[in-house]
Structures are given as structure tokens and as C-alpha cells.
């Protein structure tokens, strides 16, 4: 049976480098259905029956841009065997925003911590074990451009059963209350999706267009009406509150897992 690995990450995180490193020349390029966003697929070299799918580079799953909509629709509807989330280690705070959203989604995931050479040259030390523990999924340090980390990644893909993170970002109290009410409503609607119900509830509060569409197509109008009321009660700033809570969670995480050494500036006078 073919297992699909979905490659997700910010633009410039090294997605193309990693894709080429893993697939070599066995690539097929097309478009995502209905849109002119490029879709690349390829067999993973050195493993049997593993198909790597390159998702568009995105900074979040907010479904604002076409790329974000393609990525979120794919993950929601196709549920890959595992999400391979490539993260730029030299740009952790921004890159982890997408990671947090992906991990909240609750699909099986693994993180490729790329650009380790850049991070090290800037004096950034990352406790990878602790990072993996906090994210709730394996973290594999890589230098994709030089092929470093490939072997470890392949071994993991070959041998391990992918895990879903149990990452829970704590949101402000009134948001948590709304999420819990939405979870009850969504449970009664019996949506047939692999994504976590908590994540769907959070995306509904953020007015994520893709989630909005899925819910309007699959949930009873009377239930949607009650979901609307829960959302309206929170007012216009709920998406900011959710975003801020994610960034606060990331800042706390980074304080625990990173150390910035002072880099010595060389002078040539
Ligand atoms: P994409 O936009 O995510 O597809 O990223 P690319 O694979 O095109 O990489 C962006 C740039 O970073 C390119 O110039 C790559 O050669 C470079 N790059 C990729 N991985 C690494 C890495 O681990 N270390 C360093 N120093 N550069 C890398
Ligand atoms: K690029
Ligand atoms: Mg690219």
C-alpha cells in the first residue's frame, strides 16, 4: 500500500531542497485541482511505496491565500500517512506558528528542523530532545542543502509508526468555554474528519474559510445557527486572541529550548 508523506512548511524553509533530497529525479509536476498552484509528487528514494507530496509554502493555515486554502483542504480531506513539517531553525518563532497549527490539527506528524548550520553559525543552541517533547512529535535536525539528516529521517519513516501530537495551546477563558461548547455541537454533528474537533472549533472561531465551507456542507443548519451564536458572543477580536495565545505559547517554548550564545564579532583593524 502506498503511504503519502505531505511536506509542509513556510516559504524558504528548504522544502524544495528536502523534496529533491528525498525523491531525486523521480518527480511529477502538475497543478492542484482547480487552481494554478504547482503540485509536485515523487517517490522517496531508498524506501518502498512512500509518495512525497509537496504542499504549497505557507506561513499559516489561515486560509487567506490560495496556497493556504490548497494546503488546508488537502490535509483535511486526504489525511496523509504523516505530515513532514520542515522548520527553519534560524527562524524558529515564525516557522513554529505553522507547526503549532499543524500539531493542533492532530494528524500524525514529524518535524524536520532544517538550516541547523545557519542556526549554529548565529550562536543559537536548540535542545532538540526538549523541543520534540514539548511539540509531542519527533524532531530531526537537518541541513537539507548538504543532505545532512537524510539517513535519520529515512530510518524514522521506515521504522516508526507516526504519532499525533497532544499539543494543546491554552486560550483565554472565554475562548476555551466557546471551544468546549463548539466541541459538543460538532460531536453531535458527527463530521467524518481526521482532524481534532478542538482544532475545527478553533478554526471556526477564527472564521477560517475552508473550515467554514466544510461545516456549511456537512452540518445541520440548526446546529450551525448555534455555532454562529457561540462565535458572535466572543466579538471581533477572537481571532487576535487565538493568534496571540499561540505566539505566547511559542515564546515560552523558545525560552525553554533555546540558548542564544553571544557571537564574537571579529575585527580586522
Ligand atoms: P523552499 O522555498 O522552502 O522551497 O526552500 P528552498 O529549498 O528553495 O531553500 C531556500 C534556500 O535555502 C535555497 O537557497 C537553499 O539552497 C537554501 N537551503 C536549504 N536548506 C538549507 C540548509 O539546511 N542550510 C543552508 N545553509 N541553506 C539551505
Ligand atoms: K524559495
Ligand atoms: Mg520551493
PDB file of C-alpha atoms and ligand atoms in Angstrom:
ATOM      1  CA  UNK A   1       0.000   0.000   0.000  1.00  0.00           C
ATOM      2  CA  UNK A   2       1.260   3.473  -0.852  1.00  0.00           C
ATOM      3  CA  UNK A   3       1.802   5.776   2.108  1.00  0.00           C
ATOM      4  CA  UNK A   4       1.692   9.500   1.452  1.00  0.00           C
ATOM      5  CA  UNK A   5       4.006  11.920   3.203  1.00  0.00           C
ATOM      6  CA  UNK A   6       2.872  15.537   2.978  1.00  0.00           C
ATOM      7  CA  UNK A   7       5.697  18.066   3.049  1.00  0.00           C
ATOM      8  CA  UNK A   8       4.574  21.282   4.727  1.00  0.00           C
ATOM      9  CA  UNK A   9       6.488  24.406   5.667  1.00  0.00           C
ATOM     10  CA  UNK A  10       6.998  28.135   5.321  1.00  0.00           C
ATOM     11  CA  UNK A  11       8.346  29.541   2.053  1.00  0.00           C
ATOM     12  CA  UNK A  12      12.182  29.370   2.091  1.00  0.00           C
ATOM     13  CA  UNK A  13      12.310  26.801   4.901  1.00  0.00           C
ATOM     14  CA  UNK A  14      14.035  24.426   2.451  1.00  0.00           C
ATOM     15  CA  UNK A  15      11.052  22.490   1.121  1.00  0.00           C
ATOM     16  CA  UNK A  16      12.383  22.185  -2.413  1.00  0.00           C
ATOM     17  CA  UNK A  17      15.824  21.158  -1.135  1.00  0.00           C
ATOM     18  CA  UNK A  18      14.325  18.474   1.084  1.00  0.00           C
ATOM     19  CA  UNK A  19      11.941  17.327  -1.628  1.00  0.00           C
ATOM     20  CA  UNK A  20      14.826  16.888  -4.083  1.00  0.00           C
ATOM     21  CA  UNK A  21      16.986  15.232  -1.439  1.00  0.00           C
ATOM     22  CA  UNK A  22      14.304  12.650  -0.699  1.00  0.00           C
ATOM     23  CA  UNK A  23      12.991  11.986  -4.204  1.00  0.00           C
ATOM     24  CA  UNK A  24      15.943  12.639  -6.512  1.00  0.00           C
ATOM     25  CA  UNK A  25      14.718  12.796 -10.066  1.00  0.00           C
ATOM     26  CA  UNK A  26      11.571  10.766  -9.568  1.00  0.00           C
ATOM     27  CA  UNK A  27       9.237  13.759  -9.560  1.00  0.00           C
ATOM     28  CA  UNK A  28       5.929  14.520 -11.189  1.00  0.00           C
ATOM     29  CA  UNK A  29       4.804  18.107 -11.526  1.00  0.00           C
ATOM     30  CA  UNK A  30       1.207  19.167 -12.073  1.00  0.00           C
ATOM     31  CA  UNK A  31      -1.349  21.529 -10.598  1.00  0.00           C
ATOM     32  CA  UNK A  32      -3.636  21.227  -7.604  1.00  0.00           C
ATOM     33  CA  UNK A  33      -7.219  20.560  -8.746  1.00  0.00           C
ATOM     34  CA  UNK A  34      -8.966  23.685  -9.983  1.00  0.00           C
ATOM     35  CA  UNK A  35      -6.102  26.085  -9.311  1.00  0.00           C
ATOM     36  CA  UNK A  36      -2.790  27.050 -10.915  1.00  0.00           C
ATOM     37  CA  UNK A  37      -0.759  26.315  -7.818  1.00  0.00           C
ATOM     38  CA  UNK A  38       2.019  23.847  -8.647  1.00  0.00           C
ATOM     39  CA  UNK A  39       1.696  20.349  -7.233  1.00  0.00           C
ATOM     40  CA  UNK A  40       4.792  18.160  -7.021  1.00  0.00           C
ATOM     41  CA  UNK A  41       4.858  14.493  -6.121  1.00  0.00           C
ATOM     42  CA  UNK A  42       7.686  11.994  -6.029  1.00  0.00           C
ATOM     43  CA  UNK A  43       8.662   8.547  -4.771  1.00  0.00           C
ATOM     44  CA  UNK A  44      11.014   8.585  -1.809  1.00  0.00           C
ATOM     45  CA  UNK A  45      14.416   7.138  -2.753  1.00  0.00           C
ATOM     46  CA  UNK A  46      15.518   4.277  -0.536  1.00  0.00           C
ATOM     47  CA  UNK A  47      12.042   3.471   0.790  1.00  0.00           C
ATOM     48  CA  UNK A  48       9.362   1.435  -0.886  1.00  0.00           C
ATOM     49  CA  UNK A  49       5.867   2.799  -1.577  1.00  0.00           C
ATOM     50  CA  UNK A  50       6.343   6.184   0.064  1.00  0.00           C
ATOM     51  CA  UNK A  51       4.979   9.061  -2.012  1.00  0.00           C
ATOM     52  CA  UNK A  52       6.107  12.552  -1.030  1.00  0.00           C
ATOM     53  CA  UNK A  53       3.644  15.351  -1.797  1.00  0.00           C
ATOM     54  CA  UNK A  54       4.887  18.930  -1.742  1.00  0.00           C
ATOM     55  CA  UNK A  55       2.278  21.273  -0.274  1.00  0.00           C
ATOM     56  CA  UNK A  56       2.428  24.977  -1.185  1.00  0.00           C
ATOM     57  CA  UNK A  57       4.734  27.001   1.090  1.00  0.00           C
ATOM     58  CA  UNK A  58       2.577  28.764   3.697  1.00  0.00           C
ATOM     59  CA  UNK A  59       3.047  30.748   6.905  1.00  0.00           C
ATOM     60  CA  UNK A  60      -0.184  29.528   8.483  1.00  0.00           C
ATOM     61  CA  UNK A  61      -3.343  27.551   7.829  1.00  0.00           C
ATOM     62  CA  UNK A  62      -5.495  30.659   7.989  1.00  0.00           C
ATOM     63  CA  UNK A  63      -6.992  30.063   4.540  1.00  0.00           C
ATOM     64  CA  UNK A  64      -6.479  33.645   3.391  1.00  0.00           C
ATOM     65  CA  UNK A  65      -4.334  32.913   0.355  1.00  0.00           C
ATOM     66  CA  UNK A  66      -4.903  30.363  -2.382  1.00  0.00           C
ATOM     67  CA  UNK A  67      -1.806  28.462  -1.177  1.00  0.00           C
ATOM     68  CA  UNK A  68      -3.155  28.238   2.355  1.00  0.00           C
ATOM     69  CA  UNK A  69      -6.514  27.022   1.082  1.00  0.00           C
ATOM     70  CA  UNK A  70      -4.852  24.324  -1.015  1.00  0.00           C
ATOM     71  CA  UNK A  71      -2.750  23.152   1.939  1.00  0.00           C
ATOM     72  CA  UNK A  72      -5.554  23.056   4.476  1.00  0.00           C
ATOM     73  CA  UNK A  73      -8.047  21.400   2.085  1.00  0.00           C
ATOM     74  CA  UNK A  74      -5.532  18.709   1.243  1.00  0.00           C
ATOM     75  CA  UNK A  75      -4.712  17.935   4.874  1.00  0.00           C
ATOM     76  CA  UNK A  76      -8.362  17.944   5.851  1.00  0.00           C
ATOM     77  CA  UNK A  77      -9.654  15.801   3.022  1.00  0.00           C
ATOM     78  CA  UNK A  78      -6.808  13.476   2.101  1.00  0.00           C
ATOM     79  CA  UNK A  79      -5.335  12.824   5.569  1.00  0.00           C
ATOM     80  CA  UNK A  80      -1.785  11.784   4.644  1.00  0.00           C
ATOM     81  CA  UNK A  81       0.004   8.967   6.463  1.00  0.00           C
ATOM     82  CA  UNK A  82       2.277  11.577   8.022  1.00  0.00           C
ATOM     83  CA  UNK A  83       2.911  15.308   7.742  1.00  0.00           C
ATOM     84  CA  UNK A  84       6.585  16.138   7.343  1.00  0.00           C
ATOM     85  CA  UNK A  85       6.792  19.687   8.682  1.00  0.00           C
ATOM     86  CA  UNK A  86      10.003  21.404   7.672  1.00  0.00           C
ATOM     87  CA  UNK A  87      11.032  24.191  10.021  1.00  0.00           C
ATOM     88  CA  UNK A  88      13.773  26.776   9.512  1.00  0.00           C
ATOM     89  CA  UNK A  89      15.807  26.530  12.734  1.00  0.00           C
ATOM     90  CA  UNK A  90      17.243  30.002  12.191  1.00  0.00           C
ATOM     91  CA  UNK A  91      13.745  31.487  12.092  1.00  0.00           C
ATOM     92  CA  UNK A  92      12.015  29.471  14.759  1.00  0.00           C
ATOM     93  CA  UNK A  93       9.401  31.842  16.088  1.00  0.00           C
ATOM     94  CA  UNK A  94       7.775  32.495  12.734  1.00  0.00           C
ATOM     95  CA  UNK A  95       8.130  28.923  11.466  1.00  0.00           C
ATOM     96  CA  UNK A  96       6.655  27.402  14.597  1.00  0.00           C
ATOM     97  CA  UNK A  97       3.395  29.277  14.098  1.00  0.00           C
ATOM     98  CA  UNK A  98       2.530  26.923  11.251  1.00  0.00           C
ATOM     99  CA  UNK A  99       3.864  23.962  13.255  1.00  0.00           C
ATOM    100  CA  UNK A 100       1.579  24.784  16.169  1.00  0.00           C
ATOM    101  CA  UNK A 101      -1.427  24.948  13.864  1.00  0.00           C
ATOM    102  CA  UNK A 102      -0.454  21.667  12.225  1.00  0.00           C
ATOM    103  CA  UNK A 103       0.091  19.936  15.564  1.00  0.00           C
ATOM    104  CA  UNK A 104      -3.171  21.276  16.970  1.00  0.00           C
ATOM    105  CA  UNK A 105      -4.828  19.672  13.970  1.00  0.00           C
ATOM    106  CA  UNK A 106      -3.868  16.343  15.476  1.00  0.00           C
ATOM    107  CA  UNK A 107      -2.719  14.485  12.351  1.00  0.00           C
ATOM    108  CA  UNK A 108       0.386  12.252  12.533  1.00  0.00           C
ATOM    109  CA  UNK A 109       3.453  14.462  12.168  1.00  0.00           C
ATOM    110  CA  UNK A 110       7.212  14.722  12.281  1.00  0.00           C
ATOM    111  CA  UNK A 111       9.352  17.861  12.302  1.00  0.00           C
ATOM    112  CA  UNK A 112      12.462  18.288  10.148  1.00  0.00           C
ATOM    113  CA  UNK A 113      14.479  21.011  11.855  1.00  0.00           C
ATOM    114  CA  UNK A 114      16.324  22.415   8.851  1.00  0.00           C
ATOM    115  CA  UNK A 115      19.040  25.071   8.426  1.00  0.00           C
ATOM    116  CA  UNK A 116      20.863  23.813  11.506  1.00  0.00           C
ATOM    117  CA  UNK A 117      24.110  25.173  10.046  1.00  0.00           C
ATOM    118  CA  UNK A 118      22.654  28.674   9.900  1.00  0.00           C
ATOM    119  CA  UNK A 119      21.314  28.424  13.459  1.00  0.00           C
ATOM    120  CA  UNK A 120      24.676  27.230  14.776  1.00  0.00           C
ATOM    121  CA  UNK A 121      26.608  29.940  12.931  1.00  0.00           C
ATOM    122  CA  UNK A 122      24.398  32.507  14.644  1.00  0.00           C
ATOM    123  CA  UNK A 123      25.148  31.103  18.065  1.00  0.00           C
ATOM    124  CA  UNK A 124      21.705  29.585  18.538  1.00  0.00           C
ATOM    125  CA  UNK A 125      21.630  26.344  20.512  1.00  0.00           C
ATOM    126  CA  UNK A 126      18.481  24.260  20.350  1.00  0.00           C
ATOM    127  CA  UNK A 127      17.699  21.465  22.788  1.00  0.00           C
ATOM    128  CA  UNK A 128      16.177  19.144  20.181  1.00  0.00           C
ATOM    129  CA  UNK A 129      15.049  16.499  22.645  1.00  0.00           C
ATOM    130  CA  UNK A 130      13.175  19.008  24.739  1.00  0.00           C
ATOM    131  CA  UNK A 131      11.683  20.585  21.621  1.00  0.00           C
ATOM    132  CA  UNK A 132      10.426  17.181  20.478  1.00  0.00           C
ATOM    133  CA  UNK A 133       8.985  16.516  23.912  1.00  0.00           C
ATOM    134  CA  UNK A 134       7.161  19.861  24.032  1.00  0.00           C
ATOM    135  CA  UNK A 135       5.837  19.557  20.465  1.00  0.00           C
ATOM    136  CA  UNK A 136       4.811  15.971  21.064  1.00  0.00           C
ATOM    137  CA  UNK A 137       6.368  14.661  17.834  1.00  0.00           C
ATOM    138  CA  UNK A 138       9.874  13.608  16.745  1.00  0.00           C
ATOM    139  CA  UNK A 139      12.292  16.362  15.699  1.00  0.00           C
ATOM    140  CA  UNK A 140      15.078  15.553  13.244  1.00  0.00           C
ATOM    141  CA  UNK A 141      17.851  18.135  12.811  1.00  0.00           C
ATOM    142  CA  UNK A 142      18.839  18.633   9.176  1.00  0.00           C
ATOM    143  CA  UNK A 143      20.940  20.561   6.724  1.00  0.00           C
ATOM    144  CA  UNK A 144      18.863  19.747   3.658  1.00  0.00           C
ATOM    145  CA  UNK A 145      21.172  21.536   1.245  1.00  0.00           C
ATOM    146  CA  UNK A 146      24.046  19.261   2.275  1.00  0.00           C
ATOM    147  CA  UNK A 147      21.984  16.091   2.688  1.00  0.00           C
ATOM    148  CA  UNK A 148      22.573  16.002   6.440  1.00  0.00           C
ATOM    149  CA  UNK A 149      19.851  14.288   8.433  1.00  0.00           C
ATOM    150  CA  UNK A 150      18.506  12.386   5.438  1.00  0.00           C
ATOM    151  CA  UNK A 151      19.529   8.994   6.790  1.00  0.00           C
ATOM    152  CA  UNK A 152      17.950   9.593  10.180  1.00  0.00           C
ATOM    153  CA  UNK A 153      14.753  10.832   8.551  1.00  0.00           C
ATOM    154  CA  UNK A 154      14.572   7.807   6.242  1.00  0.00           C
ATOM    155  CA  UNK A 155      15.123   5.428   9.142  1.00  0.00           C
ATOM    156  CA  UNK A 156      12.355   7.042  11.090  1.00  0.00           C
ATOM    157  CA  UNK A 157       9.971   6.951   8.112  1.00  0.00           C
ATOM    158  CA  UNK A 158      10.857   3.321   7.532  1.00  0.00           C
ATOM    159  CA  UNK A 159      10.519   2.010  11.067  1.00  0.00           C
ATOM    160  CA  UNK A 160       8.311   4.192  13.206  1.00  0.00           C
ATOM    161  CA  UNK A 161       4.575   4.440  13.426  1.00  0.00           C
ATOM    162  CA  UNK A 162       3.800   8.182  13.175  1.00  0.00           C
ATOM    163  CA  UNK A 163       2.401   9.846  16.278  1.00  0.00           C
ATOM    164  CA  UNK A 164      -0.191  12.564  16.650  1.00  0.00           C
ATOM    165  CA  UNK A 165       0.741  15.411  18.954  1.00  0.00           C
ATOM    166  CA  UNK A 166      -1.388  16.136  22.002  1.00  0.00           C
ATOM    167  CA  UNK A 167      -0.331  19.766  21.897  1.00  0.00           C
ATOM    168  CA  UNK A 168      -2.942  21.995  23.500  1.00  0.00           C
ATOM    169  CA  UNK A 169      -2.438  25.747  23.387  1.00  0.00           C
ATOM    170  CA  UNK A 170      -4.285  27.312  26.324  1.00  0.00           C
ATOM    171  CA  UNK A 171      -6.614  30.057  25.097  1.00  0.00           C
ATOM    172  CA  UNK A 172      -8.221  32.817  27.200  1.00  0.00           C
ATOM    173  CA  UNK A 173     -11.001  31.534  29.436  1.00  0.00           C
ATOM    174  CA  UNK A 174     -13.953  32.792  27.391  1.00  0.00           C
ATOM    175  CA  UNK A 175     -12.403  31.317  24.237  1.00  0.00           C
ATOM    176  CA  UNK A 176     -11.917  27.958  25.962  1.00  0.00           C
ATOM    177  CA  UNK A 177     -15.536  27.997  27.064  1.00  0.00           C
ATOM    178  CA  UNK A 178     -16.666  28.679  23.489  1.00  0.00           C
ATOM    179  CA  UNK A 179     -14.395  25.919  22.152  1.00  0.00           C
ATOM    180  CA  UNK A 180     -15.918  23.432  24.592  1.00  0.00           C
ATOM    181  CA  UNK A 181     -19.450  24.396  23.563  1.00  0.00           C
ATOM    182  CA  UNK A 182     -18.485  24.024  19.894  1.00  0.00           C
ATOM    183  CA  UNK A 183     -16.934  20.621  20.563  1.00  0.00           C
ATOM    184  CA  UNK A 184     -20.253  19.380  21.943  1.00  0.00           C
ATOM    185  CA  UNK A 185     -22.102  20.746  18.902  1.00  0.00           C
ATOM    186  CA  UNK A 186     -19.550  19.313  16.450  1.00  0.00           C
ATOM    187  CA  UNK A 187     -19.580  15.918  18.170  1.00  0.00           C
ATOM    188  CA  UNK A 188     -23.334  15.745  17.701  1.00  0.00           C
ATOM    189  CA  UNK A 189     -22.850  16.598  14.009  1.00  0.00           C
ATOM    190  CA  UNK A 190     -20.589  13.546  13.528  1.00  0.00           C
ATOM    191  CA  UNK A 191     -18.261  15.120  10.984  1.00  0.00           C
ATOM    192  CA  UNK A 192     -16.193  12.462   9.311  1.00  0.00           C
ATOM    193  CA  UNK A 193     -12.835  14.225   9.527  1.00  0.00           C
ATOM    194  CA  UNK A 194      -9.495  13.038  10.881  1.00  0.00           C
ATOM    195  CA  UNK A 195      -8.615  16.458  12.290  1.00  0.00           C
ATOM    196  CA  UNK A 196      -9.157  17.054  16.004  1.00  0.00           C
ATOM    197  CA  UNK A 197     -12.549  18.511  16.922  1.00  0.00           C
ATOM    198  CA  UNK A 198     -10.852  21.082  19.150  1.00  0.00           C
ATOM    199  CA  UNK A 199      -8.870  22.296  16.136  1.00  0.00           C
ATOM    200  CA  UNK A 200     -12.005  22.517  13.982  1.00  0.00           C
ATOM    201  CA  UNK A 201     -13.737  24.501  16.735  1.00  0.00           C
ATOM    202  CA  UNK A 202     -10.754  26.874  16.972  1.00  0.00           C
ATOM    203  CA  UNK A 203     -10.670  27.343  13.192  1.00  0.00           C
ATOM    204  CA  UNK A 204     -14.403  28.077  13.233  1.00  0.00           C
ATOM    205  CA  UNK A 205     -13.813  30.833  15.801  1.00  0.00           C
ATOM    206  CA  UNK A 206     -11.066  32.246  13.562  1.00  0.00           C
ATOM    207  CA  UNK A 207     -13.511  32.277  10.625  1.00  0.00           C
ATOM    208  CA  UNK A 208     -11.267  30.029   8.588  1.00  0.00           C
ATOM    209  CA  UNK A 209     -12.888  29.962   5.145  1.00  0.00           C
ATOM    210  CA  UNK A 210     -12.057  26.350   4.365  1.00  0.00           C
ATOM    211  CA  UNK A 211     -13.438  25.101   7.673  1.00  0.00           C
ATOM    212  CA  UNK A 212     -16.453  27.355   7.225  1.00  0.00           C
ATOM    213  CA  UNK A 213     -17.163  25.669   3.865  1.00  0.00           C
ATOM    214  CA  UNK A 214     -16.736  22.145   5.211  1.00  0.00           C
ATOM    215  CA  UNK A 215     -19.070  22.874   8.097  1.00  0.00           C
ATOM    216  CA  UNK A 216     -21.712  24.508   5.897  1.00  0.00           C
ATOM    217  CA  UNK A 217     -21.660  21.458   3.633  1.00  0.00           C
ATOM    218  CA  UNK A 218     -21.822  18.833   6.366  1.00  0.00           C
ATOM    219  CA  UNK A 219     -23.570  20.192   9.426  1.00  0.00           C
ATOM    220  CA  UNK A 220     -27.265  20.627  10.055  1.00  0.00           C
ATOM    221  CA  UNK A 221     -28.367  24.305   9.693  1.00  0.00           C
ATOM    222  CA  UNK A 222     -29.874  24.330  13.175  1.00  0.00           C
ATOM    223  CA  UNK A 223     -26.509  23.295  14.633  1.00  0.00           C
ATOM    224  CA  UNK A 224     -24.683  25.881  12.509  1.00  0.00           C
ATOM    225  CA  UNK A 225     -27.003  28.526  13.883  1.00  0.00           C
ATOM    226  CA  UNK A 226     -25.990  27.622  17.434  1.00  0.00           C
ATOM    227  CA  UNK A 227     -22.326  27.579  16.426  1.00  0.00           C
ATOM    228  CA  UNK A 228     -22.782  31.086  14.997  1.00  0.00           C
ATOM    229  CA  UNK A 229     -24.179  32.322  18.285  1.00  0.00           C
ATOM    230  CA  UNK A 230     -21.204  30.962  20.212  1.00  0.00           C
ATOM    231  CA  UNK A 231     -18.869  32.770  17.836  1.00  0.00           C
ATOM    232  CA  UNK A 232     -20.769  36.057  17.820  1.00  0.00           C
ATOM    233  CA  UNK A 233     -20.743  36.188  21.597  1.00  0.00           C
ATOM    234  CA  UNK A 234     -16.936  36.476  21.532  1.00  0.00           C
ATOM    235  CA  UNK A 235     -16.913  39.557  19.311  1.00  0.00           C
ATOM    236  CA  UNK A 236     -14.468  40.654  16.631  1.00  0.00           C
ATOM    237  CA  UNK A 237     -11.181  40.169  18.431  1.00  0.00           C
ATOM    238  CA  UNK A 238     -11.347  36.420  18.928  1.00  0.00           C
ATOM    239  CA  UNK A 239      -9.001  35.650  16.029  1.00  0.00           C
ATOM    240  CA  UNK A 240      -6.407  38.020  17.531  1.00  0.00           C
ATOM    241  CA  UNK A 241      -6.798  36.410  20.929  1.00  0.00           C
ATOM    242  CA  UNK A 242      -6.207  32.980  19.426  1.00  0.00           C
ATOM    243  CA  UNK A 243      -3.213  34.169  17.423  1.00  0.00           C
ATOM    244  CA  UNK A 244      -1.678  35.910  20.444  1.00  0.00           C
ATOM    245  CA  UNK A 245      -2.131  32.816  22.600  1.00  0.00           C
ATOM    246  CA  UNK A 246      -0.271  30.721  20.016  1.00  0.00           C
ATOM    247  CA  UNK A 247       2.608  33.220  19.923  1.00  0.00           C
ATOM    248  CA  UNK A 248       2.737  33.355  23.728  1.00  0.00           C
ATOM    249  CA  UNK A 249       2.948  29.548  23.772  1.00  0.00           C
ATOM    250  CA  UNK A 250       5.785  29.669  21.233  1.00  0.00           C
ATOM    251  CA  UNK A 251       7.698  32.355  23.185  1.00  0.00           C
ATOM    252  CA  UNK A 252       7.514  30.275  26.345  1.00  0.00           C
ATOM    253  CA  UNK A 253       8.636  27.202  24.428  1.00  0.00           C
ATOM    254  CA  UNK A 254      11.610  29.036  22.907  1.00  0.00           C
ATOM    255  CA  UNK A 255      12.745  30.303  26.305  1.00  0.00           C
ATOM    256  CA  UNK A 256      12.839  26.680  27.459  1.00  0.00           C
ATOM    257  CA  UNK A 257      14.509  25.036  24.468  1.00  0.00           C
ATOM    258  CA  UNK A 258      16.893  27.631  23.023  1.00  0.00           C
ATOM    259  CA  UNK A 259      20.028  29.375  24.222  1.00  0.00           C
ATOM    260  CA  UNK A 260      21.495  32.313  22.355  1.00  0.00           C
ATOM    261  CA  UNK A 261      25.265  32.462  22.690  1.00  0.00           C
ATOM    262  CA  UNK A 262      26.878  35.786  22.034  1.00  0.00           C
ATOM    263  CA  UNK A 263      28.640  35.579  18.690  1.00  0.00           C
ATOM    264  CA  UNK A 264      32.062  37.135  18.792  1.00  0.00           C
ATOM    265  CA  UNK A 265      32.433  39.803  16.146  1.00  0.00           C
ATOM    266  CA  UNK A 266      35.825  39.623  14.527  1.00  0.00           C
ATOM    267  CA  UNK A 267      37.600  42.855  13.891  1.00  0.00           C
ATOM    268  CA  UNK A 268      40.377  43.220  11.377  1.00  0.00           C
ATOM    269  CA  UNK A 269      41.811  46.566  12.321  1.00  0.00           C
TER     270      UNK A 269
HETATM  271  P1  LIG B   1      11.650  26.482  -0.208  1.00  0.00           P
HETATM  272  O1  LIG B   1      11.272  27.884  -0.551  1.00  0.00           O
HETATM  273  O2  LIG B   1      11.060  26.071   1.096  1.00  0.00           O
HETATM  274  O3  LIG B   1      11.377  25.504  -1.308  1.00  0.00           O
HETATM  275  O4  LIG B   1      13.224  26.488   0.087  1.00  0.00           O
HETATM  276  P2  LIG B   1      14.449  26.057  -0.817  1.00  0.00           P
HETATM  277  O5  LIG B   1      14.665  24.593  -0.755  1.00  0.00           O
HETATM  278  O6  LIG B   1      14.323  26.684  -2.162  1.00  0.00           O
HETATM  279  O7  LIG B   1      15.606  26.723   0.033  1.00  0.00           O
HETATM  280  C1  LIG B   1      15.742  28.124   0.172  1.00  0.00           C
HETATM  281  C2  LIG B   1      17.228  28.470   0.173  1.00  0.00           C
HETATM  282  O8  LIG B   1      17.834  27.909   1.341  1.00  0.00           O
HETATM  283  C3  LIG B   1      17.985  27.872  -1.002  1.00  0.00           C
HETATM  284  O9  LIG B   1      18.976  28.780  -1.377  1.00  0.00           O
HETATM  285  C4  LIG B   1      18.597  26.591  -0.434  1.00  0.00           C
HETATM  286  O10 LIG B   1      19.773  26.207  -1.093  1.00  0.00           O
HETATM  287  C5  LIG B   1      18.883  27.014   0.984  1.00  0.00           C
HETATM  288  N1  LIG B   1      18.873  25.891   1.954  1.00  0.00           N
HETATM  289  C6  LIG B   1      18.030  24.861   2.043  1.00  0.00           C
HETATM  290  N2  LIG B   1      18.326  24.062   3.106  1.00  0.00           N
HETATM  291  C7  LIG B   1      19.403  24.636   3.696  1.00  0.00           C
HETATM  292  C8  LIG B   1      20.172  24.291   4.874  1.00  0.00           C
HETATM  293  O11 LIG B   1      19.920  23.340   5.601  1.00  0.00           O
HETATM  294  N3  LIG B   1      21.209  25.144   5.163  1.00  0.00           N
HETATM  295  C9  LIG B   1      21.504  26.236   4.411  1.00  0.00           C
HETATM  296  N4  LIG B   1      22.513  26.997   4.786  1.00  0.00           N
HETATM  297  N5  LIG B   1      20.780  26.572   3.331  1.00  0.00           N
HETATM  298  C10 LIG B   1      19.750  25.794   2.967  1.00  0.00           C
HETATM  299  K1  LIG B   2      12.395  29.647  -2.464  1.00  0.00           K
HETATM  300 MG1  LIG B   3      10.349  25.720  -3.075  1.00  0.00          MG
END
